[in-house]
Each structure stands twice: as C-alpha cells, then as structure tokens.
mmCIF file with all atom_site columns, C-alpha atoms in Angstrom:
data_model
loop_
_atom_site.group_PDB
_atom_site.id
_atom_site.type_symbol
_atom_site.label_atom_id
_atom_site.label_alt_id
_atom_site.label_comp_id
_atom_site.label_asym_id
_atom_site.label_entity_id
_atom_site.label_seq_id
_atom_site.pdbx_PDB_ins_code
_atom_site.Cartn_x
_atom_site.Cartn_y
_atom_site.Cartn_z
_atom_site.occupancy
_atom_site.B_iso_or_equiv
_atom_site.pdbx_formal_charge
_atom_site.auth_seq_id
_atom_site.auth_comp_id
_atom_site.auth_asym_id
_atom_site.auth_atom_id
_atom_site.pdbx_PDB_model_num
ATOM 1   C CA . MET A 1 1   ? 106.477 38.058 184.562 1.00 87.00 ? 1   MET A CA 1
ATOM 2   C CA . LYS A 1 2   ? 108.826 40.639 183.106 1.00 96.00 ? 2   LYS A CA 1
ATOM 3   C CA . ASN A 1 3   ? 109.404 43.864 185.140 1.00 98.00 ? 3   ASN A CA 1
ATOM 4   C CA . ILE A 1 4   ? 109.001 47.313 183.437 1.00 98.00 ? 4   ILE A CA 1
ATOM 5   C CA . LEU A 1 5   ? 110.183 50.615 184.970 1.00 98.00 ? 5   LEU A CA 1
ATOM 6   C CA . VAL A 1 6   ? 107.184 53.070 184.607 1.00 98.00 ? 6   VAL A CA 1
ATOM 7   C CA . SER A 1 7   ? 106.644 56.610 185.288 1.00 98.00 ? 7   SER A CA 1
ATOM 8   C CA . ALA A 1 8   ? 104.478 56.715 188.469 1.00 98.00 ? 8   ALA A CA 1
ATOM 9   C CA . CYS A 1 9   ? 102.537 59.539 187.228 1.00 98.00 ? 9   CYS A CA 1
ATOM 10  C CA . LEU A 1 10  ? 101.379 57.331 184.388 1.00 98.00 ? 10  LEU A CA 1
ATOM 11  C CA . LEU A 1 11  ? 100.015 55.016 187.238 1.00 98.00 ? 11  LEU A CA 1
ATOM 12  C CA . GLY A 1 12  ? 97.778  57.433 188.661 1.00 98.00 ? 12  GLY A CA 1
ATOM 13  C CA . GLU A 1 13  ? 100.371 58.745 191.424 1.00 98.00 ? 13  GLU A CA 1
ATOM 14  C CA . PRO A 1 14  ? 100.198 62.585 191.920 1.00 98.00 ? 14  PRO A CA 1
ATOM 15  C CA . CYS A 1 15  ? 103.959 63.166 191.823 1.00 98.00 ? 15  CYS A CA 1
ATOM 16  C CA . ARG A 1 16  ? 104.064 65.521 188.594 1.00 97.00 ? 16  ARG A CA 1
ATOM 17  C CA . TYR A 1 17  ? 105.474 68.836 188.703 1.00 97.00 ? 17  TYR A CA 1
ATOM 18  C CA . ASP A 1 18  ? 101.817 70.490 189.336 1.00 98.00 ? 18  ASP A CA 1
ATOM 19  C CA . GLY A 1 19  ? 101.044 67.990 191.979 1.00 98.00 ? 19  GLY A CA 1
ATOM 20  C CA . LYS A 1 20  ? 98.780  65.994 189.855 1.00 98.00 ? 20  LYS A CA 1
ATOM 21  C CA . SER A 1 21  ? 98.791  62.904 187.590 1.00 98.00 ? 21  SER A CA 1
ATOM 22  C CA . LYS A 1 22  ? 98.599  61.579 184.221 1.00 97.00 ? 22  LYS A CA 1
ATOM 23  C CA . PRO A 1 23  ? 97.042  58.405 184.189 1.00 98.00 ? 23  PRO A CA 1
ATOM 24  C CA . CYS A 1 24  ? 97.538  56.093 181.350 1.00 97.00 ? 24  CYS A CA 1
ATOM 25  C CA . GLU A 1 25  ? 94.833  53.265 180.569 1.00 96.00 ? 25  GLU A CA 1
ATOM 26  C CA . ARG A 1 26  ? 96.845  51.437 177.923 1.00 96.00 ? 26  ARG A CA 1
ATOM 27  C CA . VAL A 1 27  ? 100.106 51.635 180.668 1.00 97.00 ? 27  VAL A CA 1
ATOM 28  C CA . ILE A 1 28  ? 97.863  50.892 183.552 1.00 97.00 ? 28  ILE A CA 1
ATOM 29  C CA . ALA A 1 29  ? 96.260  47.637 181.676 1.00 96.00 ? 29  ALA A CA 1
ATOM 30  C CA . LEU A 1 30  ? 99.898  46.503 181.239 1.00 97.00 ? 30  LEU A CA 1
ATOM 31  C CA . LYS A 1 31  ? 99.798  45.484 185.129 1.00 96.00 ? 31  LYS A CA 1
ATOM 32  C CA . ASN A 1 32  ? 98.230  42.143 184.029 1.00 94.00 ? 32  ASN A CA 1
ATOM 33  C CA . THR A 1 33  ? 100.674 40.924 181.833 1.00 95.00 ? 33  THR A CA 1
ATOM 34  C CA . TYR A 1 34  ? 104.083 42.633 183.174 1.00 97.00 ? 34  TYR A CA 1
ATOM 35  C CA . ASN A 1 35  ? 105.471 43.600 186.648 1.00 98.00 ? 35  ASN A CA 1
ATOM 36  C CA . LEU A 1 36  ? 105.032 47.716 186.591 1.00 98.00 ? 36  LEU A CA 1
ATOM 37  C CA . ILE A 1 37  ? 107.825 48.995 188.927 1.00 98.00 ? 37  ILE A CA 1
ATOM 38  C CA . PRO A 1 38  ? 106.676 52.687 189.608 1.00 98.00 ? 38  PRO A CA 1
ATOM 39  C CA . ILE A 1 39  ? 109.206 55.361 189.632 1.00 98.00 ? 39  ILE A CA 1
ATOM 40  C CA . CYS A 1 40  ? 109.286 59.271 189.748 1.00 98.00 ? 40  CYS A CA 1
ATOM 41  C CA . PRO A 1 41  ? 113.053 60.270 189.199 1.00 98.00 ? 41  PRO A CA 1
ATOM 42  C CA . GLU A 1 42  ? 112.481 63.978 190.228 1.00 98.00 ? 42  GLU A CA 1
ATOM 43  C CA . VAL A 1 43  ? 110.703 62.920 193.419 1.00 98.00 ? 43  VAL A CA 1
ATOM 44  C CA . MET A 1 44  ? 113.716 60.546 193.837 1.00 98.00 ? 44  MET A CA 1
ATOM 45  C CA . GLY A 1 45  ? 116.398 63.180 193.427 1.00 98.00 ? 45  GLY A CA 1
ATOM 46  C CA . GLY A 1 46  ? 114.889 65.198 196.211 1.00 98.00 ? 46  GLY A CA 1
ATOM 47  C CA . LEU A 1 47  ? 112.277 67.565 194.637 1.00 98.00 ? 47  LEU A CA 1
ATOM 48  C CA . PRO A 1 48  ? 109.166 68.427 196.025 1.00 98.00 ? 48  PRO A CA 1
ATOM 49  C CA . THR A 1 49  ? 105.457 67.914 194.952 1.00 98.00 ? 49  THR A CA 1
ATOM 50  C CA . PRO A 1 50  ? 104.240 70.073 193.635 1.00 98.00 ? 50  PRO A CA 1
ATOM 51  C CA . ARG A 1 51  ? 107.159 72.098 192.230 1.00 98.00 ? 51  ARG A CA 1
ATOM 52  C CA . THR A 1 52  ? 108.527 74.857 190.153 1.00 98.00 ? 52  THR A CA 1
ATOM 53  C CA . PRO A 1 53  ? 108.249 73.466 186.600 1.00 98.00 ? 53  PRO A CA 1
ATOM 54  C CA . SER A 1 54  ? 111.561 72.620 185.101 1.00 98.00 ? 54  SER A CA 1
ATOM 55  C CA . GLU A 1 55  ? 113.264 72.366 181.532 1.00 98.00 ? 55  GLU A CA 1
ATOM 56  C CA . ILE A 1 56  ? 116.544 71.443 180.312 1.00 98.00 ? 56  ILE A CA 1
ATOM 57  C CA . CYS A 1 57  ? 118.762 74.364 179.528 1.00 97.00 ? 57  CYS A CA 1
ATOM 58  C CA . GLY A 1 58  ? 121.862 73.534 177.431 1.00 96.00 ? 58  GLY A CA 1
ATOM 59  C CA . GLU A 1 59  ? 123.623 71.442 179.943 1.00 95.00 ? 59  GLU A CA 1
ATOM 60  C CA . ARG A 1 60  ? 121.766 72.215 182.802 1.00 98.00 ? 60  ARG A CA 1
ATOM 61  C CA . VAL A 1 61  ? 118.310 71.791 184.293 1.00 98.00 ? 61  VAL A CA 1
ATOM 62  C CA . LEU A 1 62  ? 116.581 74.922 185.335 1.00 98.00 ? 62  LEU A CA 1
ATOM 63  C CA . MET A 1 63  ? 113.362 75.859 187.136 1.00 98.00 ? 63  MET A CA 1
ATOM 64  C CA . LYS A 1 64  ? 111.078 78.593 185.691 1.00 98.00 ? 64  LYS A CA 1
ATOM 65  C CA . ASP A 1 65  ? 112.398 80.926 188.243 1.00 98.00 ? 65  ASP A CA 1
ATOM 66  C CA . GLY A 1 66  ? 116.190 79.970 187.305 1.00 98.00 ? 66  GLY A CA 1
ATOM 67  C CA . ARG A 1 67  ? 117.060 77.664 190.203 1.00 98.00 ? 67  ARG A CA 1
ATOM 68  C CA . ASP A 1 68  ? 119.447 74.965 189.003 1.00 98.00 ? 68  ASP A CA 1
ATOM 69  C CA . VAL A 1 69  ? 118.073 71.733 189.895 1.00 98.00 ? 69  VAL A CA 1
ATOM 70  C CA . THR A 1 70  ? 120.397 69.577 187.909 1.00 98.00 ? 70  THR A CA 1
ATOM 71  C CA . GLU A 1 71  ? 122.263 67.436 190.504 1.00 98.00 ? 71  GLU A CA 1
ATOM 72  C CA . ASN A 1 72  ? 118.547 66.700 191.589 1.00 98.00 ? 72  ASN A CA 1
ATOM 73  C CA . TYR A 1 73  ? 117.682 65.314 188.140 1.00 98.00 ? 73  TYR A CA 1
ATOM 74  C CA . ASN A 1 74  ? 120.937 63.618 187.953 1.00 98.00 ? 74  ASN A CA 1
ATOM 75  C CA . ARG A 1 75  ? 120.267 61.929 191.265 1.00 98.00 ? 75  ARG A CA 1
ATOM 76  C CA . GLY A 1 76  ? 116.951 60.961 190.466 1.00 98.00 ? 76  GLY A CA 1
ATOM 77  C CA . ALA A 1 77  ? 118.400 59.393 187.100 1.00 98.00 ? 77  ALA A CA 1
ATOM 78  C CA . GLN A 1 78  ? 120.952 57.432 188.920 1.00 98.00 ? 78  GLN A CA 1
ATOM 79  C CA . LYS A 1 79  ? 118.422 56.120 191.450 1.00 98.00 ? 79  LYS A CA 1
ATOM 80  C CA . ALA A 1 80  ? 116.151 55.116 188.691 1.00 98.00 ? 80  ALA A CA 1
ATOM 81  C CA . LEU A 1 81  ? 119.039 53.321 186.934 1.00 98.00 ? 81  LEU A CA 1
ATOM 82  C CA . GLU A 1 82  ? 119.447 51.587 190.199 1.00 98.00 ? 82  GLU A CA 1
ATOM 83  C CA . ILE A 1 83  ? 116.028 50.349 190.547 1.00 98.00 ? 83  ILE A CA 1
ATOM 84  C CA . ALA A 1 84  ? 116.096 49.377 186.714 1.00 98.00 ? 84  ALA A CA 1
ATOM 85  C CA . ARG A 1 85  ? 119.074 46.965 187.498 1.00 98.00 ? 85  ARG A CA 1
ATOM 86  C CA . GLU A 1 86  ? 117.801 45.631 190.844 1.00 98.00 ? 86  GLU A CA 1
ATOM 87  C CA . ASN A 1 87  ? 114.693 44.645 189.165 1.00 98.00 ? 87  ASN A CA 1
ATOM 88  C CA . ALA A 1 88  ? 116.121 43.131 185.877 1.00 98.00 ? 88  ALA A CA 1
ATOM 89  C CA . CYS A 1 89  ? 114.228 45.903 184.052 1.00 98.00 ? 89  CYS A CA 1
ATOM 90  C CA . THR A 1 90  ? 115.363 45.886 180.073 1.00 97.00 ? 90  THR A CA 1
ATOM 91  C CA . VAL A 1 91  ? 112.189 48.449 179.508 1.00 97.00 ? 91  VAL A CA 1
ATOM 92  C CA . ALA A 1 92  ? 110.922 51.555 180.689 1.00 98.00 ? 92  ALA A CA 1
ATOM 93  C CA . ILE A 1 93  ? 107.725 53.268 180.030 1.00 98.00 ? 93  ILE A CA 1
ATOM 94  C CA . LEU A 1 94  ? 108.327 57.083 180.832 1.00 98.00 ? 94  LEU A CA 1
ATOM 95  C CA . LYS A 1 95  ? 106.345 60.246 180.563 1.00 98.00 ? 95  LYS A CA 1
ATOM 96  C CA . GLU A 1 96  ? 106.479 61.851 177.218 1.00 98.00 ? 96  GLU A CA 1
ATOM 97  C CA . LYS A 1 97  ? 108.152 65.473 177.177 1.00 97.00 ? 97  LYS A CA 1
ATOM 98  C CA . SER A 1 98  ? 109.489 65.529 180.815 1.00 97.00 ? 98  SER A CA 1
ATOM 99  C CA . PRO A 1 99  ? 113.005 66.811 181.557 1.00 98.00 ? 99  PRO A CA 1
ATOM 100 C CA . SER A 1 100 ? 113.431 63.570 183.292 1.00 98.00 ? 100 SER A CA 1
ATOM 101 C CA . CYS A 1 101 ? 111.662 61.001 181.385 1.00 98.00 ? 101 CYS A CA 1
ATOM 102 C CA . GLY A 1 102 ? 110.837 62.222 178.018 1.00 98.00 ? 102 GLY A CA 1
ATOM 103 C CA . SER A 1 103 ? 111.850 60.261 174.810 1.00 96.00 ? 103 SER A CA 1
ATOM 104 C CA . GLY A 1 104 ? 112.386 61.835 171.368 1.00 95.00 ? 104 GLY A CA 1
ATOM 105 C CA . LEU A 1 105 ? 111.036 65.410 172.113 1.00 97.00 ? 105 LEU A CA 1
ATOM 106 C CA . ILE A 1 106 ? 111.365 67.297 175.365 1.00 98.00 ? 106 ILE A CA 1
ATOM 107 C CA . HIS A 1 107 ? 110.312 70.998 175.915 1.00 97.00 ? 107 HIS A CA 1
ATOM 108 C CA . ASN A 1 108 ? 112.640 73.540 174.521 1.00 97.00 ? 108 ASN A CA 1
ATOM 109 C CA . GLY A 1 109 ? 114.219 75.284 177.815 1.00 97.00 ? 109 GLY A CA 1
ATOM 110 C CA . SER A 1 110 ? 112.302 78.486 177.188 1.00 97.00 ? 110 SER A CA 1
ATOM 111 C CA . PHE A 1 111 ? 109.160 77.741 179.450 1.00 98.00 ? 111 PHE A CA 1
ATOM 112 C CA . ASP A 1 112 ? 106.922 78.622 176.334 1.00 98.00 ? 112 ASP A CA 1
ATOM 113 C CA . GLY A 1 113 ? 105.480 74.969 175.563 1.00 96.00 ? 113 GLY A CA 1
ATOM 114 C CA . GLY A 1 114 ? 107.845 74.540 172.498 1.00 97.00 ? 114 GLY A CA 1
ATOM 115 C CA . LEU A 1 115 ? 109.447 71.113 171.701 1.00 98.00 ? 115 LEU A CA 1
ATOM 116 C CA . VAL A 1 116 ? 112.948 70.201 170.679 1.00 97.00 ? 116 VAL A CA 1
ATOM 117 C CA . LYS A 1 117 ? 114.257 66.766 169.807 1.00 97.00 ? 117 LYS A CA 1
ATOM 118 C CA . GLY A 1 118 ? 116.227 65.140 172.782 1.00 97.00 ? 118 GLY A CA 1
ATOM 119 C CA . ASP A 1 119 ? 116.040 62.903 175.755 1.00 98.00 ? 119 ASP A CA 1
ATOM 120 C CA . GLY A 1 120 ? 115.273 63.839 179.351 1.00 98.00 ? 120 GLY A CA 1
ATOM 121 C CA . ILE A 1 121 ? 117.914 62.982 181.754 1.00 98.00 ? 121 ILE A CA 1
ATOM 122 C CA . THR A 1 122 ? 116.663 59.796 183.290 1.00 98.00 ? 122 THR A CA 1
ATOM 123 C CA . THR A 1 123 ? 115.777 58.632 179.839 1.00 98.00 ? 123 THR A CA 1
ATOM 124 C CA . GLN A 1 124 ? 119.762 59.367 178.783 1.00 98.00 ? 124 GLN A CA 1
ATOM 125 C CA . LEU A 1 125 ? 120.942 57.416 181.499 1.00 98.00 ? 125 LEU A CA 1
ATOM 126 C CA . LEU A 1 126 ? 118.790 54.618 180.912 1.00 98.00 ? 126 LEU A CA 1
ATOM 127 C CA . LYS A 1 127 ? 119.312 54.403 177.333 1.00 98.00 ? 127 LYS A CA 1
ATOM 128 C CA . GLN A 1 128 ? 123.167 54.640 177.824 1.00 98.00 ? 128 GLN A CA 1
ATOM 129 C CA . ASN A 1 129 ? 123.247 51.498 179.929 1.00 98.00 ? 129 ASN A CA 1
ATOM 130 C CA . GLY A 1 130 ? 120.996 49.605 177.433 1.00 98.00 ? 130 GLY A CA 1
ATOM 131 C CA . ILE A 1 131 ? 117.610 49.948 178.470 1.00 98.00 ? 131 ILE A CA 1
ATOM 132 C CA . ARG A 1 132 ? 114.802 50.544 176.048 1.00 97.00 ? 132 ARG A CA 1
ATOM 133 C CA . VAL A 1 133 ? 112.798 53.502 176.876 1.00 98.00 ? 133 VAL A CA 1
ATOM 134 C CA . LEU A 1 134 ? 109.324 53.956 175.178 1.00 97.00 ? 134 LEU A CA 1
ATOM 135 C CA . GLY A 1 135 ? 106.879 56.887 175.845 1.00 97.00 ? 135 GLY A CA 1
ATOM 136 C CA . GLU A 1 136 ? 103.136 56.431 176.560 1.00 97.00 ? 136 GLU A CA 1
ATOM 137 C CA . SER A 1 137 ? 102.052 57.194 173.370 1.00 96.00 ? 137 SER A CA 1
ATOM 138 C CA . GLU A 1 138 ? 103.924 53.802 171.796 1.00 95.00 ? 138 GLU A CA 1
ATOM 139 C CA . ILE A 1 139 ? 101.916 51.595 174.087 1.00 95.00 ? 139 ILE A CA 1
ATOM 140 C CA . THR A 1 140 ? 98.955  50.012 172.133 1.00 86.00 ? 140 THR A CA 1
ATOM 141 C CA . GLU A 1 141 ? 96.242  47.969 172.961 1.00 77.00 ? 141 GLU A CA 1
ATOM 142 C CA . ASN A 1 142 ? 98.283  44.955 171.054 1.00 77.00 ? 142 ASN A CA 1
ATOM 143 C CA . PHE A 1 143 ? 101.407 46.181 173.044 1.00 80.00 ? 143 PHE A CA 1
ATOM 144 C CA . ALA A 1 144 ? 103.909 43.095 173.920 1.00 81.00 ? 144 ALA A CA 1
ATOM 145 C CA . LEU A 1 145 ? 107.447 42.859 174.416 1.00 77.00 ? 145 LEU A CA 1
#
C-alpha cells in the first residue's frame, strides 16, 4: 500500500493554530486505499496548540504579535521531509493556505485574510526534494495516484 504524507488537521487531529482540526472526508476516505502518514510541521517544529496565528512575511514567518517563528517552521519542515523519506512518500496532501502546508496560495502576511501566490515552508521543502504536494481541494471522489 502506497504511503502518503497528510496534514494531521485534515485527518481530524486538533493541531491547528486555533486548537481545532479541519477534517476533510475525501482525504480521510483515502485510508481505505493508501497508508496515510499524519504530520503537523508547526507542532513538530516546537510550536504549541493553540498558538498565535502566523503568516509568511517576506523571508520570515511571523506570528500576529510580531514574534519570529521562522526557525520553528524550518525545523518542522525538515522533520516532515525526514518522515516522508523514512516512509517512501512521493506524495503529500497538505492543508491549503497554511504558512507551513499551503500549496499555490498562502495568506499574504498582513493578517487580513488576503491570499497571495506561494507555498508554505514545508511545501517548498517537499517540492524541492521531489515530493508532489496537493491541497485538500484537489482530492476528488475518484482520486488515484
């Protein structure tokens, strides 16, 4: 059975910044066909749950209160890559718009709900290492790899 790296919040784990999850039934249903490997790069990078929201601001990741958490995000991304390699994952399904996991669109760094083109820190690292990253909206009922 093929292994897929998946944002833990999409599987119902309450690890998001607000202490909640964002379960996605289409992603959860993949467990019948694939071995889903849950990750939360922000928690793996040492951040608590709940936590102050963060966004990518230029080359840094900042919390809404101004604290620089770039190193936490980088550490979590490295751990996610290690887990992907250990489990021979060539695909990841990650939470859209997240400063860690977003793919294609992320929050704009102004904490106003706006979006810009770009990838989260973990998504960037996974893509640089040949791992295909999909957002949850890309998973359809007939999804197959």
